[in-house]
């Protein structure tokens, strides 16, 4: 029920199932499990041990309305993989990519981009991986502030 309130009601982008074998759609992007953190960690360990060649998973912690949630996707279904594929298709070097995030689903991207940036309110392990930590959180234009600094724009000019 908490996750249902997190996504847009009536959205065709998600489907709640009680049994994994109910899924008949061939194009599932990510499976999400909401449960107490200890249960999610045990399930993640099982997924990693048994499906490490075909899946990637992470537990997100900063979902205030939901709590911890385990996300499982195809091994190439990460934000980083998508950003890298796009960059390669338009001739952008890995070293030119700026990745900004706050939770476990951003970690791979932050670790591998030319410049990894963590939001002020990021999870501690995400901050540890980042080269820059913003002075503002993601609810207070943190992305705009850090990009203004990177590109030499006075944030006052952005009316933030």
mmCIF file of C-alpha atoms in Angstrom:
data_model
loop_
_atom_site.group_PDB
_atom_site.id
_atom_site.type_symbol
_atom_site.label_atom_id
_atom_site.label_comp_id
_atom_site.label_asym_id
_atom_site.label_seq_id
_atom_site.Cartn_x
_atom_site.Cartn_y
_atom_site.Cartn_z
ATOM 1 C CA UNK A 1 0.000 0.000 0.000
ATOM 2 C CA UNK A 2 2.812 2.505 0.745
ATOM 3 C CA UNK A 3 4.389 1.955 -2.663
ATOM 4 C CA UNK A 4 1.020 2.347 -4.372
ATOM 5 C CA UNK A 5 0.776 5.844 -2.910
ATOM 6 C CA UNK A 6 4.345 6.597 -4.034
ATOM 7 C CA UNK A 7 3.647 6.094 -7.734
ATOM 8 C CA UNK A 8 1.069 8.014 -9.722
ATOM 9 C CA UNK A 9 -2.388 6.537 -9.055
ATOM 10 C CA UNK A 10 -3.863 4.908 -12.135
ATOM 11 C CA UNK A 11 -0.502 4.911 -13.909
ATOM 12 C CA UNK A 12 0.068 2.246 -16.520
ATOM 13 C CA UNK A 13 3.767 2.363 -15.611
ATOM 14 C CA UNK A 14 3.412 -0.059 -12.712
ATOM 15 C CA UNK A 15 1.534 -3.187 -11.767
ATOM 16 C CA UNK A 16 1.139 -4.630 -8.301
ATOM 17 C CA UNK A 17 1.360 -8.418 -8.201
ATOM 18 C CA UNK A 18 1.152 -10.793 -5.285
ATOM 19 C CA UNK A 19 2.973 -13.572 -7.132
ATOM 20 C CA UNK A 20 5.927 -13.098 -9.480
ATOM 21 C CA UNK A 21 4.502 -15.754 -11.794
ATOM 22 C CA UNK A 22 1.488 -13.503 -12.482
ATOM 23 C CA UNK A 23 3.714 -11.313 -14.655
ATOM 24 C CA UNK A 24 2.983 -12.006 -18.301
ATOM 25 C CA UNK A 25 4.324 -8.812 -19.867
ATOM 26 C CA UNK A 26 7.638 -9.383 -21.652
ATOM 27 C CA UNK A 27 9.024 -5.887 -21.000
ATOM 28 C CA UNK A 28 9.438 -5.473 -17.268
ATOM 29 C CA UNK A 29 11.929 -2.689 -16.547
ATOM 30 C CA UNK A 30 12.343 -3.137 -12.810
ATOM 31 C CA UNK A 31 10.788 -5.150 -10.013
ATOM 32 C CA UNK A 32 10.385 -3.369 -6.682
ATOM 33 C CA UNK A 33 9.890 -4.943 -3.292
ATOM 34 C CA UNK A 34 8.882 -2.929 -0.231
ATOM 35 C CA UNK A 35 9.510 -4.630 3.108
ATOM 36 C CA UNK A 36 11.501 -4.139 6.308
ATOM 37 C CA UNK A 37 15.193 -3.547 5.543
ATOM 38 C CA UNK A 38 16.428 -6.823 7.048
ATOM 39 C CA UNK A 39 14.090 -8.834 4.805
ATOM 40 C CA UNK A 40 15.169 -6.805 1.767
ATOM 41 C CA UNK A 41 18.857 -7.348 2.534
ATOM 42 C CA UNK A 42 18.343 -11.111 2.820
ATOM 43 C CA UNK A 43 16.395 -11.177 -0.444
ATOM 44 C CA UNK A 44 19.053 -9.049 -2.160
ATOM 45 C CA UNK A 45 21.762 -11.459 -0.978
ATOM 46 C CA UNK A 46 19.758 -14.349 -2.452
ATOM 47 C CA UNK A 47 19.280 -12.519 -5.780
ATOM 48 C CA UNK A 48 22.981 -11.636 -5.980
ATOM 49 C CA UNK A 49 24.088 -15.190 -5.198
ATOM 50 C CA UNK A 50 21.717 -16.870 -7.629
ATOM 51 C CA UNK A 51 21.234 -14.359 -10.432
ATOM 52 C CA UNK A 52 24.440 -12.283 -10.440
ATOM 53 C CA UNK A 53 25.020 -12.842 -14.163
ATOM 54 C CA UNK A 54 21.634 -11.546 -15.248
ATOM 55 C CA UNK A 55 20.411 -9.004 -12.701
ATOM 56 C CA UNK A 56 21.529 -6.001 -10.731
ATOM 57 C CA UNK A 57 19.877 -4.852 -7.537
ATOM 58 C CA UNK A 58 20.048 -2.110 -4.968
ATOM 59 C CA UNK A 59 18.128 -1.021 -1.910
ATOM 60 C CA UNK A 60 16.899 2.553 -1.924
ATOM 61 C CA UNK A 61 16.613 4.144 1.477
ATOM 62 C CA UNK A 62 15.552 7.753 0.993
ATOM 63 C CA UNK A 63 11.961 7.168 -0.058
ATOM 64 C CA UNK A 64 10.305 8.971 2.830
ATOM 65 C CA UNK A 65 6.775 7.840 2.038
ATOM 66 C CA UNK A 66 7.722 4.229 1.433
ATOM 67 C CA UNK A 67 10.814 3.354 3.411
ATOM 68 C CA UNK A 68 13.441 0.960 2.102
ATOM 69 C CA UNK A 69 12.735 -0.709 -1.215
ATOM 70 C CA UNK A 70 14.643 -3.349 -3.190
ATOM 71 C CA UNK A 71 14.810 -2.733 -6.928
ATOM 72 C CA UNK A 72 15.865 -5.564 -9.252
ATOM 73 C CA UNK A 73 16.463 -5.126 -12.971
ATOM 74 C CA UNK A 74 18.310 -6.628 -15.902
ATOM 75 C CA UNK A 75 22.072 -6.367 -15.464
ATOM 76 C CA UNK A 76 22.293 -3.633 -18.112
ATOM 77 C CA UNK A 77 19.240 -1.750 -16.825
ATOM 78 C CA UNK A 78 21.050 0.839 -14.722
ATOM 79 C CA UNK A 79 21.035 4.618 -14.926
ATOM 80 C CA UNK A 80 24.774 4.478 -15.615
ATOM 81 C CA UNK A 81 24.444 2.008 -18.470
ATOM 82 C CA UNK A 82 21.754 4.150 -20.084
ATOM 83 C CA UNK A 83 23.770 7.363 -19.654
ATOM 84 C CA UNK A 84 26.889 5.701 -21.058
ATOM 85 C CA UNK A 85 25.054 4.283 -24.076
ATOM 86 C CA UNK A 86 23.562 7.689 -24.833
ATOM 87 C CA UNK A 87 26.908 9.439 -24.383
ATOM 88 C CA UNK A 88 28.600 6.964 -26.718
ATOM 89 C CA UNK A 89 25.895 7.468 -29.332
ATOM 90 C CA UNK A 90 26.476 11.238 -29.448
ATOM 91 C CA UNK A 91 30.250 11.253 -29.011
ATOM 92 C CA UNK A 92 30.488 12.282 -25.362
ATOM 93 C CA UNK A 93 33.460 10.843 -23.489
ATOM 94 C CA UNK A 94 32.966 9.122 -20.132
ATOM 95 C CA UNK A 95 35.186 11.788 -18.555
ATOM 96 C CA UNK A 96 32.717 14.472 -19.721
ATOM 97 C CA UNK A 97 29.713 12.955 -17.953
ATOM 98 C CA UNK A 98 28.422 14.572 -14.764
ATOM 99 C CA UNK A 99 26.256 12.258 -12.650
ATOM 100 C CA UNK A 100 24.225 13.613 -9.738
ATOM 101 C CA UNK A 101 22.291 11.521 -7.245
ATOM 102 C CA UNK A 102 21.335 10.739 -3.692
ATOM 103 C CA UNK A 103 20.591 7.036 -3.250
ATOM 104 C CA UNK A 104 21.837 3.536 -4.028
ATOM 105 C CA UNK A 105 20.289 3.509 -7.496
ATOM 106 C CA UNK A 106 22.648 6.397 -8.390
ATOM 107 C CA UNK A 107 25.820 4.881 -6.938
ATOM 108 C CA UNK A 108 27.104 3.086 -10.048
ATOM 109 C CA UNK A 109 26.576 6.256 -12.082
ATOM 110 C CA UNK A 110 28.364 8.469 -9.553
ATOM 111 C CA UNK A 111 31.296 6.044 -9.281
ATOM 112 C CA UNK A 112 31.814 5.791 -13.042
ATOM 113 C CA UNK A 113 31.077 9.259 -14.403
ATOM 114 C CA UNK A 114 33.822 11.771 -15.057
ATOM 115 C CA UNK A 115 32.370 13.807 -12.202
ATOM 116 C CA UNK A 116 30.219 12.110 -9.576
ATOM 117 C CA UNK A 117 28.138 14.448 -7.424
ATOM 118 C CA UNK A 118 26.111 13.554 -4.328
ATOM 119 C CA UNK A 119 23.272 15.664 -3.049
ATOM 120 C CA UNK A 120 23.629 17.199 0.419
ATOM 121 C CA UNK A 121 20.948 14.798 1.671
ATOM 122 C CA UNK A 122 22.435 11.736 -0.078
ATOM 123 C CA UNK A 123 22.927 8.436 1.677
ATOM 124 C CA UNK A 124 26.363 8.221 3.378
ATOM 125 C CA UNK A 125 27.692 5.545 1.004
ATOM 126 C CA UNK A 126 26.742 7.715 -1.979
ATOM 127 C CA UNK A 127 28.545 10.718 -0.490
ATOM 128 C CA UNK A 128 31.655 8.585 0.020
ATOM 129 C CA UNK A 129 31.717 7.694 -3.690
ATOM 130 C CA UNK A 130 31.222 11.261 -4.928
ATOM 131 C CA UNK A 131 33.879 13.793 -5.856
ATOM 132 C CA UNK A 132 31.551 16.679 -4.928
ATOM 133 C CA UNK A 133 28.768 16.957 -2.350
ATOM 134 C CA UNK A 134 26.264 19.725 -3.005
ATOM 135 C CA UNK A 135 25.650 22.465 -0.470
ATOM 136 C CA UNK A 136 21.895 22.118 -1.025
ATOM 137 C CA UNK A 137 19.605 19.110 -0.973
ATOM 138 C CA UNK A 138 17.409 17.934 -3.810
ATOM 139 C CA UNK A 139 14.406 19.760 -2.361
ATOM 140 C CA UNK A 140 16.249 23.094 -2.491
ATOM 141 C CA UNK A 141 17.615 23.259 -6.040
ATOM 142 C CA UNK A 142 20.758 21.292 -5.196
ATOM 143 C CA UNK A 143 21.235 20.201 -8.806
ATOM 144 C CA UNK A 144 20.870 23.759 -10.112
ATOM 145 C CA UNK A 145 23.320 25.100 -7.540
ATOM 146 C CA UNK A 146 26.013 22.532 -8.259
ATOM 147 C CA UNK A 147 25.655 22.883 -12.037
ATOM 148 C CA UNK A 148 25.817 26.667 -11.712
ATOM 149 C CA UNK A 149 29.096 26.252 -9.843
ATOM 150 C CA UNK A 150 30.508 23.789 -12.365
ATOM 151 C CA UNK A 151 29.608 26.008 -15.317
ATOM 152 C CA UNK A 152 30.604 29.274 -13.634
ATOM 153 C CA UNK A 153 27.103 30.738 -13.402
ATOM 154 C CA UNK A 154 26.204 32.929 -10.428
ATOM 155 C CA UNK A 155 23.306 31.076 -8.768
ATOM 156 C CA UNK A 156 21.727 34.482 -8.015
ATOM 157 C CA UNK A 157 21.175 34.801 -11.764
ATOM 158 C CA UNK A 158 19.076 31.637 -11.642
ATOM 159 C CA UNK A 159 16.532 33.113 -9.204
ATOM 160 C CA UNK A 160 16.917 30.178 -6.845
#
